[in-house]
Amino acid sequence: MRKIISLSMAALASAALAQPAAAKATFVTFDPPNSLYTYPMSVVDGVIAGSYEDTSFAQHGFVRAADGTITTFDPKGANGTYVLGMNSGGVIAGYADDANYLGHAFMRASDGSITSIEPPGAVASYAYGVDKKGVIAGYYQDGNSDWHGFLRKSSGKFKFFDISGATFVAVYGMNDHEAVAGFYRDQADITHGFVRDGNGTIQTFDPAGSTFTAAYGVDEEGAVTGYYMDASFVAHGFLREPDGTMTSFDAPGAANGTYVNGIGAGGQIAGYFIDADFAAHAFVRSKNGRIKTFDPPGSTGTYGQTVDSGRSDRGGVIGFYDDSAGAAHGYLRVK
């Protein structure tokens, strides 16, 4: 808890004069060549990975180096490439659609080589996270149309997991200690959040009043974040501490919902909210609960994705924004 100190009016004035002006956030906007819609998904030490849709409406992967150089890629035979996660070594996780639009998980190494990581017996598979050791996390559908979570070691060995009573399991977040977070659907078709720690222990949860819970990120301390829907179908953000303590929150001006997409270094949370006019704006929430909202210049709708997991000193929020022509562009917001 922040300590409150009482000051005289003269002291307050002196302190105010002595304080440097708050640094204004700056935006770097970017697009891969020929991109119509750019969707950054992961950022580590200023390196950004994501997907984009070209002017022929084909989906591809990209990685943007810290110096701004952009490399695009697709697994062989891909009918659409979707990048979801990246680690500090530049290893990327995602999936590629086949001709029938079924996803197949892949890993792209820092040298550009791409390896299929599909679990045995999978009809469809989706990779969403990769840790510093190269462990990949995701979920897959088997031949009986059942869904399972998986972790794949760098050796190629798989671990699988299920949640009791679940008819569907989705993994969306991972930290460097093999903890994963996501959500599952029960037999009553209600969606709940879960976190699985590095030892394999699974805890399920819902914020108070939730009718739908979706966890999208887990930080290095095991804190989980995402959003939930209340009985009126309005979305709110939540933060679940490692001890299970739950905090719900909304961005200022969120008349029609707060949506959380990711958590980065220092416990910073990124997402977006919908205002009274149904326009989208991005936000970043610090560990102490302070929320800053923002829009890049020229935005008609801004979406926050996540915060740099390696550079807590500069913020490093990524996401995308729509322009007046309806195109979507990537951005990096730094302090």
Short mmCIF file of N, CA and C in Angstrom, two decimals, residues 95-269:
data_model
loop_
_atom_site.label_atom_id
_atom_site.label_comp_id
_atom_site.label_asym_id
_atom_site.label_seq_id
_atom_site.Cartn_x
_atom_site.Cartn_y
_atom_site.Cartn_z
N TYR A 95 -0.12 -21.53 -35.29
CA TYR A 95 -0.72 -22.62 -36.05
C TYR A 95 -0.99 -22.15 -37.47
N ALA A 96 -1.13 -23.12 -38.36
CA ALA A 96 -1.44 -22.84 -39.76
C ALA A 96 -2.65 -23.67 -40.17
N ASP A 97 -3.58 -23.04 -40.86
CA ASP A 97 -4.74 -23.76 -41.37
C ASP A 97 -4.37 -24.59 -42.58
N ASP A 98 -5.02 -25.76 -42.69
CA ASP A 98 -4.87 -26.57 -43.90
C ASP A 98 -5.97 -26.21 -44.90
N ALA A 99 -6.11 -27.00 -45.97
CA ALA A 99 -7.09 -26.71 -47.01
C ALA A 99 -8.51 -26.77 -46.49
N ASN A 100 -8.72 -27.50 -45.37
CA ASN A 100 -10.05 -27.62 -44.77
C ASN A 100 -10.23 -26.67 -43.59
N TYR A 101 -9.30 -25.73 -43.44
CA TYR A 101 -9.33 -24.73 -42.36
C TYR A 101 -9.24 -25.34 -40.97
N LEU A 102 -8.56 -26.47 -40.88
CA LEU A 102 -8.22 -27.05 -39.59
C LEU A 102 -6.82 -26.60 -39.22
N GLY A 103 -6.62 -26.17 -37.97
CA GLY A 103 -5.33 -25.66 -37.55
C GLY A 103 -4.34 -26.76 -37.22
N HIS A 104 -3.06 -26.48 -37.47
CA HIS A 104 -1.97 -27.40 -37.14
C HIS A 104 -0.84 -26.60 -36.50
N ALA A 105 -0.48 -26.95 -35.28
CA ALA A 105 0.50 -26.19 -34.52
C ALA A 105 1.89 -26.28 -35.13
N PHE A 106 2.65 -25.18 -34.98
CA PHE A 106 4.03 -25.17 -35.47
C PHE A 106 4.90 -24.34 -34.54
N MET A 107 6.20 -24.53 -34.70
CA MET A 107 7.22 -23.75 -34.01
C MET A 107 8.18 -23.21 -35.05
N ARG A 108 8.48 -21.91 -34.96
CA ARG A 108 9.47 -21.30 -35.85
C ARG A 108 10.68 -20.92 -35.02
N ALA A 109 11.84 -21.47 -35.34
CA ALA A 109 13.07 -21.18 -34.62
C ALA A 109 13.60 -19.80 -35.03
N SER A 110 14.55 -19.28 -34.25
CA SER A 110 15.10 -17.96 -34.54
C SER A 110 15.83 -17.91 -35.88
N ASP A 111 16.27 -19.07 -36.38
CA ASP A 111 16.93 -19.09 -37.69
C ASP A 111 15.94 -19.18 -38.85
N GLY A 112 14.64 -19.19 -38.54
CA GLY A 112 13.62 -19.22 -39.57
C GLY A 112 13.09 -20.59 -39.92
N SER A 113 13.70 -21.64 -39.41
CA SER A 113 13.22 -22.99 -39.69
C SER A 113 11.91 -23.25 -38.95
N ILE A 114 11.00 -23.96 -39.60
CA ILE A 114 9.66 -24.20 -39.04
C ILE A 114 9.44 -25.70 -38.86
N THR A 115 8.95 -26.06 -37.67
CA THR A 115 8.74 -27.47 -37.32
C THR A 115 7.30 -27.69 -36.90
N SER A 116 6.67 -28.73 -37.41
CA SER A 116 5.34 -29.11 -36.96
C SER A 116 5.44 -29.68 -35.56
N ILE A 117 4.51 -29.31 -34.68
CA ILE A 117 4.53 -29.84 -33.30
C ILE A 117 3.18 -30.47 -32.95
N GLU A 118 2.52 -31.02 -33.92
CA GLU A 118 1.19 -31.58 -33.72
C GLU A 118 1.22 -32.82 -32.82
N PRO A 119 0.40 -32.87 -31.79
CA PRO A 119 0.35 -34.06 -30.93
C PRO A 119 -0.11 -35.29 -31.70
N PRO A 120 0.34 -36.47 -31.31
CA PRO A 120 -0.10 -37.71 -31.97
C PRO A 120 -1.61 -37.86 -31.90
N GLY A 121 -2.23 -38.21 -33.02
CA GLY A 121 -3.66 -38.43 -33.06
C GLY A 121 -4.50 -37.18 -33.17
N ALA A 122 -3.86 -36.02 -33.29
CA ALA A 122 -4.61 -34.75 -33.36
C ALA A 122 -5.24 -34.56 -34.73
N VAL A 123 -6.49 -34.13 -34.73
CA VAL A 123 -7.17 -33.72 -35.95
C VAL A 123 -6.90 -32.24 -36.21
N ALA A 124 -6.83 -31.47 -35.14
CA ALA A 124 -6.51 -30.05 -35.20
C ALA A 124 -5.72 -29.68 -33.96
N SER A 125 -4.78 -28.75 -34.08
CA SER A 125 -3.97 -28.36 -32.93
C SER A 125 -3.62 -26.88 -33.03
N TYR A 126 -3.46 -26.26 -31.85
CA TYR A 126 -3.24 -24.81 -31.78
C TYR A 126 -2.21 -24.52 -30.69
N ALA A 127 -1.09 -23.88 -31.05
CA ALA A 127 -0.05 -23.52 -30.09
C ALA A 127 -0.16 -22.05 -29.76
N TYR A 128 -0.19 -21.72 -28.46
CA TYR A 128 -0.40 -20.35 -28.03
C TYR A 128 0.73 -19.77 -27.19
N GLY A 129 1.66 -20.59 -26.72
CA GLY A 129 2.72 -20.06 -25.88
C GLY A 129 4.00 -20.85 -26.02
N VAL A 130 5.13 -20.19 -25.73
CA VAL A 130 6.43 -20.87 -25.71
C VAL A 130 7.28 -20.19 -24.65
N ASP A 131 7.90 -20.99 -23.77
CA ASP A 131 8.70 -20.40 -22.69
C ASP A 131 10.17 -20.33 -23.08
N LYS A 132 11.00 -19.82 -22.17
CA LYS A 132 12.41 -19.59 -22.48
C LYS A 132 13.18 -20.88 -22.75
N LYS A 133 12.65 -22.02 -22.29
CA LYS A 133 13.30 -23.31 -22.54
C LYS A 133 12.81 -23.97 -23.83
N GLY A 134 11.88 -23.31 -24.52
CA GLY A 134 11.35 -23.87 -25.76
C GLY A 134 10.19 -24.81 -25.57
N VAL A 135 9.61 -24.83 -24.36
CA VAL A 135 8.41 -25.63 -24.13
C VAL A 135 7.22 -24.92 -24.77
N ILE A 136 6.45 -25.65 -25.58
CA ILE A 136 5.30 -25.10 -26.29
C ILE A 136 4.03 -25.52 -25.56
N ALA A 137 3.07 -24.60 -25.44
CA ALA A 137 1.78 -24.92 -24.82
C ALA A 137 0.66 -24.63 -25.80
N GLY A 138 -0.37 -25.47 -25.75
CA GLY A 138 -1.53 -25.27 -26.62
C GLY A 138 -2.61 -26.28 -26.32
N TYR A 139 -3.46 -26.50 -27.29
CA TYR A 139 -4.55 -27.47 -27.13
C TYR A 139 -4.85 -28.11 -28.47
N TYR A 140 -5.55 -29.26 -28.43
CA TYR A 140 -5.81 -29.98 -29.67
C TYR A 140 -7.11 -30.77 -29.58
N GLN A 141 -7.61 -31.14 -30.74
CA GLN A 141 -8.82 -31.97 -30.86
C GLN A 141 -8.41 -33.34 -31.38
N ASP A 142 -8.89 -34.39 -30.71
CA ASP A 142 -8.56 -35.74 -31.17
C ASP A 142 -9.62 -36.28 -32.13
N GLY A 143 -9.46 -37.52 -32.55
CA GLY A 143 -10.37 -38.12 -33.52
C GLY A 143 -11.77 -38.36 -33.00
N ASN A 144 -11.96 -38.27 -31.69
CA ASN A 144 -13.29 -38.41 -31.09
C ASN A 144 -13.95 -37.06 -30.82
N SER A 145 -13.34 -36.02 -31.38
CA SER A 145 -13.83 -34.64 -31.21
C SER A 145 -13.71 -34.14 -29.76
N ASP A 146 -12.82 -34.77 -28.98
CA ASP A 146 -12.54 -34.30 -27.63
C ASP A 146 -11.33 -33.36 -27.66
N TRP A 147 -11.32 -32.39 -26.74
CA TRP A 147 -10.27 -31.38 -26.69
C TRP A 147 -9.40 -31.57 -25.45
N HIS A 148 -8.10 -31.37 -25.62
CA HIS A 148 -7.14 -31.58 -24.54
C HIS A 148 -6.08 -30.48 -24.58
N GLY A 149 -5.49 -30.19 -23.42
CA GLY A 149 -4.35 -29.29 -23.36
C GLY A 149 -3.06 -30.07 -23.55
N PHE A 150 -2.01 -29.38 -24.01
CA PHE A 150 -0.72 -30.06 -24.15
C PHE A 150 0.44 -29.11 -23.87
N LEU A 151 1.55 -29.72 -23.45
CA LEU A 151 2.85 -29.06 -23.41
C LEU A 151 3.83 -29.94 -24.16
N ARG A 152 4.65 -29.32 -24.97
CA ARG A 152 5.66 -30.06 -25.73
C ARG A 152 7.03 -29.58 -25.32
N LYS A 153 7.84 -30.50 -24.80
CA LYS A 153 9.21 -30.18 -24.42
C LYS A 153 10.07 -29.93 -25.66
N SER A 154 11.20 -29.27 -25.47
CA SER A 154 12.10 -29.02 -26.61
C SER A 154 12.65 -30.32 -27.18
N SER A 155 12.60 -31.39 -26.38
CA SER A 155 13.04 -32.72 -26.85
C SER A 155 12.03 -33.35 -27.79
N GLY A 156 10.82 -32.79 -27.85
CA GLY A 156 9.75 -33.35 -28.67
C GLY A 156 8.75 -34.16 -27.89
N LYS A 157 9.00 -34.38 -26.59
CA LYS A 157 8.09 -35.16 -25.76
C LYS A 157 6.88 -34.32 -25.35
N PHE A 158 5.68 -34.93 -25.44
CA PHE A 158 4.44 -34.24 -25.10
C PHE A 158 3.96 -34.63 -23.70
N LYS A 159 3.33 -33.66 -23.04
CA LYS A 159 2.53 -33.89 -21.84
C LYS A 159 1.12 -33.43 -22.16
N PHE A 160 0.12 -34.21 -21.75
CA PHE A 160 -1.26 -33.85 -22.02
C PHE A 160 -2.01 -33.65 -20.71
N PHE A 161 -3.03 -32.84 -20.74
CA PHE A 161 -3.84 -32.66 -19.54
C PHE A 161 -5.28 -32.35 -19.90
N ASP A 162 -6.16 -32.69 -18.97
CA ASP A 162 -7.60 -32.46 -19.12
C ASP A 162 -8.13 -31.86 -17.82
N ILE A 163 -9.30 -31.28 -17.90
CA ILE A 163 -9.97 -30.73 -16.74
C ILE A 163 -11.25 -31.53 -16.52
N SER A 164 -11.44 -32.00 -15.31
CA SER A 164 -12.58 -32.85 -15.01
C SER A 164 -13.91 -32.19 -15.39
N GLY A 165 -14.72 -32.89 -16.14
CA GLY A 165 -16.02 -32.40 -16.53
C GLY A 165 -16.03 -31.46 -17.73
N ALA A 166 -14.85 -31.20 -18.30
CA ALA A 166 -14.77 -30.25 -19.42
C ALA A 166 -15.13 -30.92 -20.74
N THR A 167 -15.85 -30.19 -21.57
CA THR A 167 -16.12 -30.64 -22.94
C THR A 167 -15.22 -29.94 -23.94
N PHE A 168 -14.52 -28.89 -23.48
CA PHE A 168 -13.62 -28.14 -24.34
C PHE A 168 -12.57 -27.47 -23.46
N VAL A 169 -11.32 -27.52 -23.86
CA VAL A 169 -10.22 -26.89 -23.13
C VAL A 169 -9.42 -26.04 -24.10
N ALA A 170 -9.13 -24.79 -23.72
CA ALA A 170 -8.32 -23.90 -24.55
C ALA A 170 -7.22 -23.28 -23.71
N VAL A 171 -6.00 -23.31 -24.21
CA VAL A 171 -4.84 -22.73 -23.55
C VAL A 171 -4.47 -21.43 -24.26
N TYR A 172 -4.36 -20.32 -23.51
CA TYR A 172 -4.09 -19.03 -24.13
C TYR A 172 -2.90 -18.28 -23.54
N GLY A 173 -2.37 -18.69 -22.41
CA GLY A 173 -1.26 -17.97 -21.81
C GLY A 173 -0.25 -18.93 -21.21
N MET A 174 1.03 -18.49 -21.15
CA MET A 174 2.09 -19.33 -20.59
C MET A 174 3.18 -18.43 -20.03
N ASN A 175 3.78 -18.85 -18.91
CA ASN A 175 4.95 -18.14 -18.40
C ASN A 175 6.19 -19.00 -18.55
N ASP A 176 7.32 -18.53 -18.02
CA ASP A 176 8.58 -19.25 -18.17
C ASP A 176 8.78 -20.36 -17.15
N HIS A 177 7.75 -20.67 -16.37
CA HIS A 177 7.83 -21.75 -15.39
C HIS A 177 6.85 -22.87 -15.74
N GLU A 178 6.45 -22.93 -17.00
CA GLU A 178 5.53 -23.95 -17.53
C GLU A 178 4.13 -23.87 -16.95
N ALA A 179 3.79 -22.73 -16.36
CA ALA A 179 2.40 -22.51 -15.95
C ALA A 179 1.62 -22.03 -17.17
N VAL A 180 0.40 -22.55 -17.32
CA VAL A 180 -0.44 -22.15 -18.43
C VAL A 180 -1.81 -21.73 -17.91
N ALA A 181 -2.45 -20.84 -18.64
CA ALA A 181 -3.79 -20.36 -18.27
C ALA A 181 -4.68 -20.42 -19.49
N GLY A 182 -5.97 -20.52 -19.24
CA GLY A 182 -6.93 -20.56 -20.34
C GLY A 182 -8.34 -20.69 -19.80
N PHE A 183 -9.18 -21.34 -20.57
CA PHE A 183 -10.55 -21.53 -20.12
C PHE A 183 -11.08 -22.86 -20.64
N TYR A 184 -12.18 -23.31 -20.03
CA TYR A 184 -12.79 -24.57 -20.43
C TYR A 184 -14.30 -24.43 -20.35
N ARG A 185 -14.97 -25.30 -21.07
CA ARG A 185 -16.43 -25.32 -21.09
C ARG A 185 -16.91 -26.58 -20.40
N ASP A 186 -17.87 -26.43 -19.46
CA ASP A 186 -18.37 -27.60 -18.75
C ASP A 186 -19.57 -28.21 -19.49
N GLN A 187 -20.14 -29.25 -18.90
CA GLN A 187 -21.23 -29.97 -19.57
C GLN A 187 -22.52 -29.17 -19.62
N ALA A 188 -22.60 -28.09 -18.84
CA ALA A 188 -23.75 -27.19 -18.91
C ALA A 188 -23.49 -26.05 -19.88
N ASP A 189 -22.37 -26.14 -20.63
CA ASP A 189 -21.99 -25.15 -21.64
C ASP A 189 -21.63 -23.80 -21.01
N ILE A 190 -21.11 -23.82 -19.79
CA ILE A 190 -20.66 -22.61 -19.11
C ILE A 190 -19.13 -22.59 -19.14
N THR A 191 -18.56 -21.43 -19.42
CA THR A 191 -17.11 -21.29 -19.58
C THR A 191 -16.48 -20.75 -18.31
N HIS A 192 -15.38 -21.38 -17.87
CA HIS A 192 -14.68 -21.04 -16.64
C HIS A 192 -13.18 -20.87 -16.93
N GLY A 193 -12.49 -20.15 -16.06
CA GLY A 193 -11.06 -19.99 -16.18
C GLY A 193 -10.31 -21.10 -15.47
N PHE A 194 -9.04 -21.29 -15.87
CA PHE A 194 -8.19 -22.23 -15.15
C PHE A 194 -6.73 -21.80 -15.25
N VAL A 195 -5.93 -22.27 -14.32
CA VAL A 195 -4.49 -22.12 -14.38
C VAL A 195 -3.88 -23.46 -13.97
N ARG A 196 -2.89 -23.89 -14.71
CA ARG A 196 -2.16 -25.13 -14.42
C ARG A 196 -0.72 -24.73 -14.11
N ASP A 197 -0.23 -25.03 -12.90
CA ASP A 197 1.12 -24.63 -12.55
C ASP A 197 2.14 -25.59 -13.15
N GLY A 198 3.41 -25.27 -12.96
CA GLY A 198 4.47 -26.06 -13.56
C GLY A 198 4.57 -27.48 -13.04
N ASN A 199 3.93 -27.76 -11.90
CA ASN A 199 3.92 -29.11 -11.33
C ASN A 199 2.72 -29.92 -11.81
N GLY A 200 1.84 -29.28 -12.58
CA GLY A 200 0.68 -30.00 -13.11
C GLY A 200 -0.60 -29.82 -12.33
N THR A 201 -0.55 -29.05 -11.23
CA THR A 201 -1.76 -28.81 -10.44
C THR A 201 -2.66 -27.81 -11.15
N ILE A 202 -3.93 -28.17 -11.30
CA ILE A 202 -4.90 -27.31 -12.00
C ILE A 202 -5.87 -26.72 -11.00
N GLN A 203 -6.07 -25.41 -11.10
CA GLN A 203 -7.08 -24.72 -10.31
C GLN A 203 -8.05 -24.03 -11.26
N THR A 204 -9.33 -24.21 -11.00
CA THR A 204 -10.36 -23.56 -11.80
C THR A 204 -10.96 -22.41 -11.00
N PHE A 205 -11.52 -21.43 -11.70
CA PHE A 205 -12.01 -20.25 -10.99
C PHE A 205 -12.98 -19.44 -11.84
N ASP A 206 -13.71 -18.59 -11.16
CA ASP A 206 -14.60 -17.59 -11.77
C ASP A 206 -14.65 -16.38 -10.86
N PRO A 207 -14.54 -15.17 -11.38
CA PRO A 207 -14.80 -13.99 -10.55
C PRO A 207 -16.25 -13.99 -10.08
N ALA A 208 -16.51 -13.34 -8.96
CA ALA A 208 -17.88 -13.27 -8.43
C ALA A 208 -18.82 -12.65 -9.47
N GLY A 209 -19.96 -13.29 -9.69
CA GLY A 209 -20.96 -12.77 -10.62
C GLY A 209 -20.71 -13.13 -12.07
N SER A 210 -19.68 -13.95 -12.34
CA SER A 210 -19.35 -14.29 -13.72
C SER A 210 -20.31 -15.33 -14.30
N THR A 211 -20.69 -15.10 -15.55
CA THR A 211 -21.44 -16.09 -16.31
C THR A 211 -20.59 -16.67 -17.44
N PHE A 212 -19.37 -16.11 -17.61
CA PHE A 212 -18.43 -16.55 -18.66
C PHE A 212 -17.07 -16.00 -18.27
N THR A 213 -16.09 -16.88 -18.09
CA THR A 213 -14.74 -16.46 -17.68
C THR A 213 -13.72 -16.93 -18.70
N ALA A 214 -12.85 -16.01 -19.15
CA ALA A 214 -11.81 -16.35 -20.11
C ALA A 214 -10.48 -15.80 -19.62
N ALA A 215 -9.52 -16.68 -19.30
CA ALA A 215 -8.18 -16.27 -18.88
C ALA A 215 -7.28 -16.24 -20.10
N TYR A 216 -6.51 -15.15 -20.23
CA TYR A 216 -5.68 -14.97 -21.42
C TYR A 216 -4.19 -14.81 -21.13
N GLY A 217 -3.80 -14.64 -19.88
CA GLY A 217 -2.39 -14.48 -19.60
C GLY A 217 -2.03 -14.89 -18.19
N VAL A 218 -0.77 -15.30 -18.01
CA VAL A 218 -0.24 -15.64 -16.69
C VAL A 218 1.19 -15.11 -16.62
N ASP A 219 1.51 -14.36 -15.55
CA ASP A 219 2.84 -13.77 -15.47
C ASP A 219 3.80 -14.68 -14.72
N GLU A 220 5.03 -14.20 -14.53
CA GLU A 220 6.07 -15.04 -13.93
C GLU A 220 5.80 -15.40 -12.48
N GLU A 221 4.96 -14.62 -11.81
CA GLU A 221 4.62 -14.92 -10.42
C GLU A 221 3.39 -15.83 -10.31
N GLY A 222 2.76 -16.11 -11.43
CA GLY A 222 1.57 -16.96 -11.42
C GLY A 222 0.26 -16.21 -11.35
N ALA A 223 0.30 -14.87 -11.46
CA ALA A 223 -0.94 -14.09 -11.52
C ALA A 223 -1.59 -14.28 -12.88
N VAL A 224 -2.91 -14.44 -12.88
CA VAL A 224 -3.66 -14.72 -14.10
C VAL A 224 -4.60 -13.56 -14.40
N THR A 225 -4.71 -13.22 -15.66
CA THR A 225 -5.62 -12.13 -16.04
C THR A 225 -6.46 -12.53 -17.25
N GLY A 226 -7.56 -11.81 -17.41
CA GLY A 226 -8.48 -12.05 -18.52
C GLY A 226 -9.72 -11.20 -18.32
N TYR A 227 -10.84 -11.68 -18.81
CA TYR A 227 -12.08 -10.94 -18.59
C TYR A 227 -13.22 -11.91 -18.34
N TYR A 228 -14.32 -11.37 -17.81
CA TYR A 228 -15.50 -12.19 -17.57
C TYR A 228 -16.74 -11.39 -17.92
N MET A 229 -17.82 -12.10 -18.17
CA MET A 229 -19.11 -11.48 -18.45
C MET A 229 -20.00 -11.58 -17.22
N ASP A 230 -20.73 -10.49 -16.92
CA ASP A 230 -21.68 -10.54 -15.83
C ASP A 230 -23.05 -10.98 -16.34
N ALA A 231 -24.06 -10.96 -15.48
CA ALA A 231 -25.39 -11.44 -15.86
C ALA A 231 -26.03 -10.59 -16.94
N SER A 232 -25.54 -9.37 -17.12
CA SER A 232 -26.07 -8.48 -18.17
C SER A 232 -25.22 -8.56 -19.43
N PHE A 233 -24.30 -9.51 -19.50
CA PHE A 233 -23.42 -9.73 -20.65
C PHE A 233 -22.48 -8.55 -20.89
N VAL A 234 -22.10 -7.88 -19.82
CA VAL A 234 -21.11 -6.81 -19.88
C VAL A 234 -19.78 -7.38 -19.42
N ALA A 235 -18.69 -7.09 -20.16
CA ALA A 235 -17.38 -7.64 -19.86
C ALA A 235 -16.62 -6.76 -18.86
N HIS A 236 -15.86 -7.42 -17.97
CA HIS A 236 -15.02 -6.74 -16.99
C HIS A 236 -13.67 -7.45 -16.94
N GLY A 237 -12.62 -6.71 -16.65
CA GLY A 237 -11.32 -7.32 -16.48
C GLY A 237 -11.18 -7.95 -15.10
N PHE A 238 -10.27 -8.92 -14.99
CA PHE A 238 -9.97 -9.48 -13.68
C PHE A 238 -8.49 -9.78 -13.56
N LEU A 239 -8.02 -9.79 -12.33
CA LEU A 239 -6.68 -10.22 -11.99
C LEU A 239 -6.79 -11.20 -10.84
N ARG A 240 -6.29 -12.40 -11.05
CA ARG A 240 -6.27 -13.42 -10.00
C ARG A 240 -4.85 -13.57 -9.50
N GLU A 241 -4.61 -13.22 -8.24
CA GLU A 241 -3.28 -13.32 -7.65
C GLU A 241 -2.91 -14.79 -7.45
N PRO A 242 -1.61 -15.08 -7.29
CA PRO A 242 -1.19 -16.48 -7.09
C PRO A 242 -1.86 -17.16 -5.91
N ASP A 243 -2.27 -16.38 -4.89
CA ASP A 243 -2.94 -16.98 -3.73
C ASP A 243 -4.44 -17.14 -3.94
N GLY A 244 -4.93 -16.79 -5.11
CA GLY A 244 -6.35 -16.94 -5.43
C GLY A 244 -7.17 -15.69 -5.24
N THR A 245 -6.59 -14.64 -4.66
CA THR A 245 -7.32 -13.38 -4.48
C THR A 245 -7.72 -12.82 -5.84
N MET A 246 -8.99 -12.44 -5.97
CA MET A 246 -9.52 -11.98 -7.24
C MET A 246 -9.87 -10.50 -7.17
N THR A 247 -9.44 -9.73 -8.17
CA THR A 247 -9.78 -8.32 -8.30
C THR A 247 -10.40 -8.10 -9.67
N SER A 248 -11.56 -7.48 -9.70
CA SER A 248 -12.17 -7.12 -10.98
C SER A 248 -11.97 -5.63 -11.21
N PHE A 249 -11.94 -5.21 -12.46
CA PHE A 249 -11.70 -3.80 -12.77
C PHE A 249 -12.28 -3.45 -14.13
N ASP A 250 -12.47 -2.15 -14.32
CA ASP A 250 -12.91 -1.61 -15.59
C ASP A 250 -12.08 -0.39 -15.93
N ALA A 251 -11.81 -0.21 -17.20
CA ALA A 251 -11.10 0.99 -17.63
C ALA A 251 -12.03 2.20 -17.52
N PRO A 252 -11.49 3.38 -17.22
CA PRO A 252 -12.33 4.58 -17.18
C PRO A 252 -13.04 4.80 -18.51
N GLY A 253 -14.33 5.05 -18.44
CA GLY A 253 -15.10 5.26 -19.66
C GLY A 253 -15.61 4.00 -20.32
N ALA A 254 -15.43 2.87 -19.65
CA ALA A 254 -15.85 1.58 -20.23
C ALA A 254 -17.34 1.37 -20.01
N ALA A 255 -18.15 2.05 -20.83
CA ALA A 255 -19.60 1.94 -20.68
C ALA A 255 -20.13 0.62 -21.21
N ASN A 256 -19.40 0.01 -22.12
CA ASN A 256 -19.90 -1.20 -22.78
C ASN A 256 -18.89 -2.35 -22.77
N GLY A 257 -18.06 -2.40 -21.75
CA GLY A 257 -17.22 -3.57 -21.57
C GLY A 257 -15.73 -3.28 -21.54
N THR A 258 -15.02 -4.06 -20.69
CA THR A 258 -13.56 -4.03 -20.60
C THR A 258 -13.05 -5.42 -20.94
N TYR A 259 -12.11 -5.48 -21.87
CA TYR A 259 -11.58 -6.76 -22.35
C TYR A 259 -10.07 -6.80 -22.14
N VAL A 260 -9.58 -7.85 -21.51
CA VAL A 260 -8.16 -8.00 -21.21
C VAL A 260 -7.57 -9.08 -22.11
N ASN A 261 -6.39 -8.78 -22.69
CA ASN A 261 -5.75 -9.73 -23.60
C ASN A 261 -4.42 -10.29 -23.13
N GLY A 262 -3.68 -9.55 -22.28
CA GLY A 262 -2.37 -10.06 -21.92
C GLY A 262 -1.76 -9.36 -20.73
N ILE A 263 -0.73 -9.99 -20.17
CA ILE A 263 0.00 -9.45 -19.02
C ILE A 263 1.49 -9.57 -19.30
N GLY A 264 2.26 -8.54 -18.93
CA GLY A 264 3.68 -8.53 -19.23
C GLY A 264 4.52 -8.31 -18.00
N ALA A 265 5.73 -7.80 -18.22
CA ALA A 265 6.68 -7.58 -17.14
C ALA A 265 6.12 -6.59 -16.12
N GLY A 266 6.43 -6.85 -14.87
CA GLY A 266 5.97 -5.96 -13.81
C GLY A 266 4.49 -6.04 -13.52
N GLY A 267 3.81 -7.08 -14.03
CA GLY A 267 2.38 -7.23 -13.77
C GLY A 267 1.51 -6.27 -14.53
N GLN A 268 2.03 -5.62 -15.58
CA GLN A 268 1.23 -4.71 -16.37
C GLN A 268 0.27 -5.48 -17.28
N ILE A 269 -0.96 -5.00 -17.36
CA ILE A 269 -2.02 -5.67 -18.10
C ILE A 269 -2.48 -4.78 -19.25
#
